[in-house]
mmCIF file of C-alpha atoms in Angstrom:
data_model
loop_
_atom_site.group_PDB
_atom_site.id
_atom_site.type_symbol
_atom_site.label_atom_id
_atom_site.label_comp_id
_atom_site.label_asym_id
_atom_site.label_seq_id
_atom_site.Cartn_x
_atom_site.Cartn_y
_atom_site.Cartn_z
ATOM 1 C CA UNK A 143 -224.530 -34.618 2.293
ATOM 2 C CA UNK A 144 -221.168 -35.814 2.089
ATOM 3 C CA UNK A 145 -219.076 -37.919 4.702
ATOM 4 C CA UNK A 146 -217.584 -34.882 6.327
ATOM 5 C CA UNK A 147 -220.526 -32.899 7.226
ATOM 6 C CA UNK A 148 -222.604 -36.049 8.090
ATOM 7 C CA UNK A 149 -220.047 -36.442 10.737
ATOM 8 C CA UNK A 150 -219.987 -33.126 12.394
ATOM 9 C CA UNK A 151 -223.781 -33.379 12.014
ATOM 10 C CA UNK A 152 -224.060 -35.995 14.132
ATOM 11 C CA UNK A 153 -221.241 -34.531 16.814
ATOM 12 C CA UNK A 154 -223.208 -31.522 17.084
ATOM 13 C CA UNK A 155 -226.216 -33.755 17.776
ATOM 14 C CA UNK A 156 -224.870 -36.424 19.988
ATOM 15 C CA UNK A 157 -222.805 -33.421 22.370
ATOM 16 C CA UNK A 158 -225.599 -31.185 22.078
ATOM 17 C CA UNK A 159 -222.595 -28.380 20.968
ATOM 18 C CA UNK A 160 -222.132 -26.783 17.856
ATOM 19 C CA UNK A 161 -219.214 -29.161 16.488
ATOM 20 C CA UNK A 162 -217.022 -27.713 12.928
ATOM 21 C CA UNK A 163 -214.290 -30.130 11.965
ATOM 22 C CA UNK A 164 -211.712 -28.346 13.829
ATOM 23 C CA UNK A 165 -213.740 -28.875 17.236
ATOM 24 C CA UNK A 166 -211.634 -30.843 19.655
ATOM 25 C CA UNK A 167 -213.080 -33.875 21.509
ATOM 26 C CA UNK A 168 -211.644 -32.328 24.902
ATOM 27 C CA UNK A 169 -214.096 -29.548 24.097
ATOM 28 C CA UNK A 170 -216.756 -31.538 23.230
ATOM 29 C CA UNK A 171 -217.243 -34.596 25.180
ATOM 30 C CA UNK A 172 -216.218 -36.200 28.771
ATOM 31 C CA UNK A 173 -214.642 -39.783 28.596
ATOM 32 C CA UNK A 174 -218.375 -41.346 28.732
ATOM 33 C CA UNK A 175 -219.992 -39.116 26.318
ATOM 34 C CA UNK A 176 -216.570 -39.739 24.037
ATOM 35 C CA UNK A 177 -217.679 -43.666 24.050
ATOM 36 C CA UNK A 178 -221.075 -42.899 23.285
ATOM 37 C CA UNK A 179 -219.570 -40.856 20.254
ATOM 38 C CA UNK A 180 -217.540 -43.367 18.846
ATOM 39 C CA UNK A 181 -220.196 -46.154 19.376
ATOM 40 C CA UNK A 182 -222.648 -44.214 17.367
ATOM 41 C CA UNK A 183 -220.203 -43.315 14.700
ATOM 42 C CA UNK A 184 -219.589 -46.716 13.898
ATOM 43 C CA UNK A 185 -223.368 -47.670 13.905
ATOM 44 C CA UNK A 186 -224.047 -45.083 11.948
ATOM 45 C CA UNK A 187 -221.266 -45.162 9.334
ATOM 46 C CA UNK A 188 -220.524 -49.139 9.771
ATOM 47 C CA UNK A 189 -216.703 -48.857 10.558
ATOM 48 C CA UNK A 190 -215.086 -50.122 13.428
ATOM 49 C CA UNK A 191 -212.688 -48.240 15.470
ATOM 50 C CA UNK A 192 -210.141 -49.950 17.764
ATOM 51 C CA UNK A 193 -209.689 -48.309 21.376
ATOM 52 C CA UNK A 194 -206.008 -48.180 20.057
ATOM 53 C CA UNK A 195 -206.963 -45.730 17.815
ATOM 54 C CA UNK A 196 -208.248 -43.173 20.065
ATOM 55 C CA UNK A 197 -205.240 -41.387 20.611
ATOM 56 C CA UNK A 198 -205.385 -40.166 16.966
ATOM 57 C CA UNK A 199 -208.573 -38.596 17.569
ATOM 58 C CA UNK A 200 -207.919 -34.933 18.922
ATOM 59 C CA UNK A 201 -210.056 -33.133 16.924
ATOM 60 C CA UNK A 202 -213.750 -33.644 14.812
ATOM 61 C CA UNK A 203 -210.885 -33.894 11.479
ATOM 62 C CA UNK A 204 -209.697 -36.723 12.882
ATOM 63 C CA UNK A 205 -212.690 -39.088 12.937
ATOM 64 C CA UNK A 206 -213.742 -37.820 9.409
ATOM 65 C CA UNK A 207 -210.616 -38.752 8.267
ATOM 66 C CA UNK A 208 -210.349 -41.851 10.013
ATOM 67 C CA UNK A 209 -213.904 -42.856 8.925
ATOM 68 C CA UNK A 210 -213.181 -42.214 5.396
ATOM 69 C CA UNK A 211 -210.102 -44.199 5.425
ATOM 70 C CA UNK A 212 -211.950 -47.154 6.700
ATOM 71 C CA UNK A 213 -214.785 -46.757 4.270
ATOM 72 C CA UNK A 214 -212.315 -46.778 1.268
ATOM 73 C CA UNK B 252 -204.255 -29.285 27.968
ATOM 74 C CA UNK B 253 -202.585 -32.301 26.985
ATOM 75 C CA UNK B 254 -201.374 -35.002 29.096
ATOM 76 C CA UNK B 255 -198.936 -37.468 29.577
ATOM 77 C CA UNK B 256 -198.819 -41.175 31.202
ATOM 78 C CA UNK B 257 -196.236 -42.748 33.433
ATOM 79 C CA UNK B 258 -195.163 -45.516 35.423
ATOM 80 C CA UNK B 259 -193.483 -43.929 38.718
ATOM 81 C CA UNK B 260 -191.717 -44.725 42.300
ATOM 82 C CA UNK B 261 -193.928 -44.169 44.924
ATOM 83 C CA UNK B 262 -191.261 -41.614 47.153
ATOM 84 C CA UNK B 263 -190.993 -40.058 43.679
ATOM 85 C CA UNK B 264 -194.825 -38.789 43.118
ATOM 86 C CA UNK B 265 -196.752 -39.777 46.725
ATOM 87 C CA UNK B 266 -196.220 -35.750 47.689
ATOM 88 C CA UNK B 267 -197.864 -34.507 44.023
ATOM 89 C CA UNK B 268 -200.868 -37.202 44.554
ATOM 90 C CA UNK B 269 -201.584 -36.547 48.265
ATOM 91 C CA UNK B 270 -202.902 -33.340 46.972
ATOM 92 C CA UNK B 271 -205.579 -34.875 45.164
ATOM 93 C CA UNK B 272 -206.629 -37.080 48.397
ATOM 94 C CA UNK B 273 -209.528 -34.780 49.715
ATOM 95 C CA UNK B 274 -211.275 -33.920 46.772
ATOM 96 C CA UNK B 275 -210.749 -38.129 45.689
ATOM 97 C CA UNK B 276 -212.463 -38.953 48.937
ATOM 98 C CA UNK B 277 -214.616 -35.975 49.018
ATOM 99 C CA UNK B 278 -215.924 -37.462 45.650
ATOM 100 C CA UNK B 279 -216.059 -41.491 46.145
ATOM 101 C CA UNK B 280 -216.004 -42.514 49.874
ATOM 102 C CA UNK B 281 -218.685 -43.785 51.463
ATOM 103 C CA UNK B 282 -218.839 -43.912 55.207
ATOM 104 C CA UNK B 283 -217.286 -40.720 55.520
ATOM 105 C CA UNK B 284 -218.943 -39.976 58.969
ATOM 106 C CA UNK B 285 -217.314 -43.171 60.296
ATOM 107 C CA UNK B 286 -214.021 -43.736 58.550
ATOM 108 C CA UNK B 287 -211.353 -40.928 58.243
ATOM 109 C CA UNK B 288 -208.595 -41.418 55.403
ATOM 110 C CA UNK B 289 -204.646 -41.641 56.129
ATOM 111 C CA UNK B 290 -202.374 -43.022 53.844
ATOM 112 C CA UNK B 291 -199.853 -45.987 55.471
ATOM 113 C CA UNK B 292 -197.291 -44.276 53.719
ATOM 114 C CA UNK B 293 -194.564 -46.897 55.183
ATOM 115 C CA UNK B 294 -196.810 -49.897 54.088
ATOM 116 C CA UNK B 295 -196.829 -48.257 50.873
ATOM 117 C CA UNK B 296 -192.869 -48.027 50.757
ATOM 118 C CA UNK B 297 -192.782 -51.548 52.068
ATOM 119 C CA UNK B 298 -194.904 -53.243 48.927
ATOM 120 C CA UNK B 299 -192.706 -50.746 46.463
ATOM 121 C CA UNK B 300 -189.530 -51.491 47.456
ATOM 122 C CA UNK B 301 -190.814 -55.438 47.204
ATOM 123 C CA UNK B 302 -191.686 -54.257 43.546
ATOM 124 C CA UNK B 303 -195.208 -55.441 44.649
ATOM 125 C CA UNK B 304 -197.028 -51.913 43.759
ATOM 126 C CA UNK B 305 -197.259 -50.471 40.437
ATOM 127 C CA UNK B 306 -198.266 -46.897 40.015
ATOM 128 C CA UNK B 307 -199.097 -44.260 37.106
ATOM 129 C CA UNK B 308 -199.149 -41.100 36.799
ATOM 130 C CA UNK B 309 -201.064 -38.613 34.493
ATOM 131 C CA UNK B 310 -199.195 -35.203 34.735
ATOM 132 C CA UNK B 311 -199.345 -32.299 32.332
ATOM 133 C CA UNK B 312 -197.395 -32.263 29.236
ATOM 134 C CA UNK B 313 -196.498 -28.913 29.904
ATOM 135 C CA UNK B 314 -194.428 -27.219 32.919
ATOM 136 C CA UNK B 315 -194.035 -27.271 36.002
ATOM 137 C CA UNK B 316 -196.244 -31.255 34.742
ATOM 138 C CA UNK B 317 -198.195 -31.300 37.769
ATOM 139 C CA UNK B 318 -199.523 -34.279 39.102
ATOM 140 C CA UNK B 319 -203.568 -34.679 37.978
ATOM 141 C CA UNK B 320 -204.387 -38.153 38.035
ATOM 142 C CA UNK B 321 -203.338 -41.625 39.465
ATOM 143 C CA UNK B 322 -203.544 -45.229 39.201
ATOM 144 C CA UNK B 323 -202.330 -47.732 42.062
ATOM 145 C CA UNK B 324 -202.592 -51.565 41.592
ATOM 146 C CA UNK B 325 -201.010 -54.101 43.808
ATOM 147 C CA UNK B 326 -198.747 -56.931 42.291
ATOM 148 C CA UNK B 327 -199.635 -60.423 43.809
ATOM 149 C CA UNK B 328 -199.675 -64.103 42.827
ATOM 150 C CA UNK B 329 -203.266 -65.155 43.250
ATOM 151 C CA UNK B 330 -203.792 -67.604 46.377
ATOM 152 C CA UNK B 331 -205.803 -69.582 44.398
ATOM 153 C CA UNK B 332 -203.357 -69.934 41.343
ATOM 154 C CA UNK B 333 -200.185 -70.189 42.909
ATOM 155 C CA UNK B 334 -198.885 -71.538 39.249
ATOM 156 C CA UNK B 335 -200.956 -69.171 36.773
ATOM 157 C CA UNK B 336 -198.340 -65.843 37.422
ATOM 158 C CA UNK B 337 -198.514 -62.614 38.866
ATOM 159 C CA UNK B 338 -201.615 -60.533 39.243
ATOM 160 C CA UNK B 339 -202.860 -56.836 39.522
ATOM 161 C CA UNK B 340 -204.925 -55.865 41.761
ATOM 162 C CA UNK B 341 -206.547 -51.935 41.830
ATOM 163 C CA UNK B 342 -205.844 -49.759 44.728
ATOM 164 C CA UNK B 343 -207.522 -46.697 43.476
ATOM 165 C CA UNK B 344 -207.354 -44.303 40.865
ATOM 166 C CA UNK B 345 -208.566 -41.024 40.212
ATOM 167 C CA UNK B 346 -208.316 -38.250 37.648
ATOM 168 C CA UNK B 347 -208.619 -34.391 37.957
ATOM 169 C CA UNK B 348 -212.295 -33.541 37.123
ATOM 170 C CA UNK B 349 -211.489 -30.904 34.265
ATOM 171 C CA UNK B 350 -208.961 -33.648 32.773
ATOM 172 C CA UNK B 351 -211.929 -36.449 32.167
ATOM 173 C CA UNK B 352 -212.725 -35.374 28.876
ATOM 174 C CA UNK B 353 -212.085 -36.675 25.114
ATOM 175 C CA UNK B 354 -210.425 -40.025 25.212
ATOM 176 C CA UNK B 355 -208.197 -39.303 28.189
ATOM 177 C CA UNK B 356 -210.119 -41.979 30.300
ATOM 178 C CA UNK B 357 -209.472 -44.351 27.759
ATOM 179 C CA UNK B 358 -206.328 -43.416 26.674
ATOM 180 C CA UNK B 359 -205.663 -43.475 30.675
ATOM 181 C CA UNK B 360 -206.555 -47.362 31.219
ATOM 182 C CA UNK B 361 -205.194 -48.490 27.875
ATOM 183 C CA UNK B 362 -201.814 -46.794 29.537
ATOM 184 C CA UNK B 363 -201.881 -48.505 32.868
ATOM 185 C CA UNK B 364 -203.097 -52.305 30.930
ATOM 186 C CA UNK B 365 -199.707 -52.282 29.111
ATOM 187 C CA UNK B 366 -197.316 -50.945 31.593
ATOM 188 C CA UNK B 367 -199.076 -53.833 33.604
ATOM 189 C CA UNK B 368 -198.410 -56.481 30.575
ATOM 190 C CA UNK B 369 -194.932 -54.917 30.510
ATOM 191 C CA UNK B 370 -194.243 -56.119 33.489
ATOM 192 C CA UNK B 371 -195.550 -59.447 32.947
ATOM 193 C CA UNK B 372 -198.860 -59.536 34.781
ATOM 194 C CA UNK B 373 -201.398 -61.951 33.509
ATOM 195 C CA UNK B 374 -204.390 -61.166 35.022
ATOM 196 C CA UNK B 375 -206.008 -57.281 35.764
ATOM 197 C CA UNK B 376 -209.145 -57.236 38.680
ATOM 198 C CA UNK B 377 -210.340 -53.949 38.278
ATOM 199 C CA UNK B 378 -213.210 -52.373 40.084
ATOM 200 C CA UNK B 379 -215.214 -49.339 40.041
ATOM 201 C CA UNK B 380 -217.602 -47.664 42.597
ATOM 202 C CA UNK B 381 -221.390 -48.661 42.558
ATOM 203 C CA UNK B 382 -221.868 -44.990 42.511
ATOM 204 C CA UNK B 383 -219.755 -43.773 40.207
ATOM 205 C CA UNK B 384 -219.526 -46.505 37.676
ATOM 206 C CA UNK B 385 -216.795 -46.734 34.886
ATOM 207 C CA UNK B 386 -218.090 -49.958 33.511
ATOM 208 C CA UNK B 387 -219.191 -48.982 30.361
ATOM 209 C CA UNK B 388 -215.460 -47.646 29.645
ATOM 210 C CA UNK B 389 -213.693 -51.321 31.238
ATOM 211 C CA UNK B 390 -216.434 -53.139 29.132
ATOM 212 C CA UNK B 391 -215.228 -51.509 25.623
ATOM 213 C CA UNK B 392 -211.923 -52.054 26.453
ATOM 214 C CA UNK B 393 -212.641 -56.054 26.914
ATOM 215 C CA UNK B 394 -213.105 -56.680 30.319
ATOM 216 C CA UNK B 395 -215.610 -59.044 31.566
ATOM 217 C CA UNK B 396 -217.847 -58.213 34.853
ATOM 218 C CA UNK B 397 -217.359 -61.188 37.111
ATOM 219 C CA UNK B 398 -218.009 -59.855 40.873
ATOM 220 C CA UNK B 399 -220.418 -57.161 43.147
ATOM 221 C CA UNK B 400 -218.562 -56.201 46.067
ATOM 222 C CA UNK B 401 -220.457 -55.537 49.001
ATOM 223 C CA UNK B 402 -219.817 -53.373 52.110
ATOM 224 C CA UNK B 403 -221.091 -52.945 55.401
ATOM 225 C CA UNK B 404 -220.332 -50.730 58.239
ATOM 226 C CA UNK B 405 -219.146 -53.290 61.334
ATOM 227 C CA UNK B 406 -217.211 -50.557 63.798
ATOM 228 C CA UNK B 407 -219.025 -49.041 67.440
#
């Protein structure tokens, strides 16, 4: 499975919603739920993201494409 | 919808906030029974025109930007560290129920941090109710636990 669909995989799973990449967080998550997100998207894909960078992420796009960037 | 942060006058938002008051102590008082909120508007004016309060706004990005969350923090030298600089201390915050979702929260208290280090403030107590606890959101933003407040009813 690539990188992309791992990710939404595991949105869908952690917010118990069906996620696609164009999902926003706003739709998906409340500010708790959100953290618990991001924590187990860096566990699971070994990346760290900052708290400064949560502003980029609006939408299920945005974390693929943040995670790939910090895997390359 | 979106949202946008800001640091504001008190006379220039207090009328927007106050209509957030009932369902923000609806939702986090305790005590209700005993202890009735009113705002001391004029102590409020007093420690603002002092420069002494420091609040933000969330309003929507979109017209007429209505008013749907706050953050108050009072600006003080610590008593104990009369040489260390000034310090922020919260007052209360709240945000519209149907606006705590994504990374608003965070986004939020990142907002209110800097506008705080903007205005030179070295040291941020920040607390958050025993019963609804934001913890987990100050801890991954870096801040340390390092008190339990305790109340206790004392009035007739």
């Amino acid at each position: 499975m690539d990188l992309e669909n791992s990710i939404v995989e595991l949105v869908s799973e952690e917010t118990d919603k069906p996620a696609l990449a164009t999902s926003k967080f706003e739709d998906l998550t409340d500010s708790l739920e959100f953290l618990d997100l991001i924590e187990k998207v860096e566990d699971t894909f070994s990346v760290k993201i900052d708290d400064t960078e949560f502003e980029q992420l609006v939408t299920v796009a945005d974390l693929v494409a943040m995670v790939k960037a910090k895997k390359n | 919808m979106s949202v946008t942060f800001q640091v504001e006058r008190f006379d220039h938002c207090i009328e927007e906030i106050e209509v957030h008051f009932d369902a923000h102590w609806n939702e986090l008082a305790r005590d209700k029974d005993k202890i009735k909120p009113k705002m001391a508007k004029d102590r409020y004016r007093e420690v603002d025109a002092a420069n002494l309060l420091h609040i933000v706004t969330v309003r929507e990005s979109e017209s007429p930007f209505r008013v749907v969350g706050y953050f108050f923090t009072f600006l003080l030298p610590h008593w104990h560290y009369a040489d260390a600089g000034q310090m922020a201390y919260v007052d209360m915050y709240y945000l519209s129920p149907e606006y705590r979702r994504g990374s608003t929260g965070v986004n939020f208290l990142r907002f209110v941090e800097n506008s705080l280090r903007d205005r030179g403030i070295v040291k941020f107590y920040l607390s958050t109710k025993d019963h609804m606890n934001h913890g987990r959101l100050f801890e991954r933003l870096g801040y340390k636990i390092s008190d339990h407040v305790y109340t206790k009813y004392l009035g007739a």
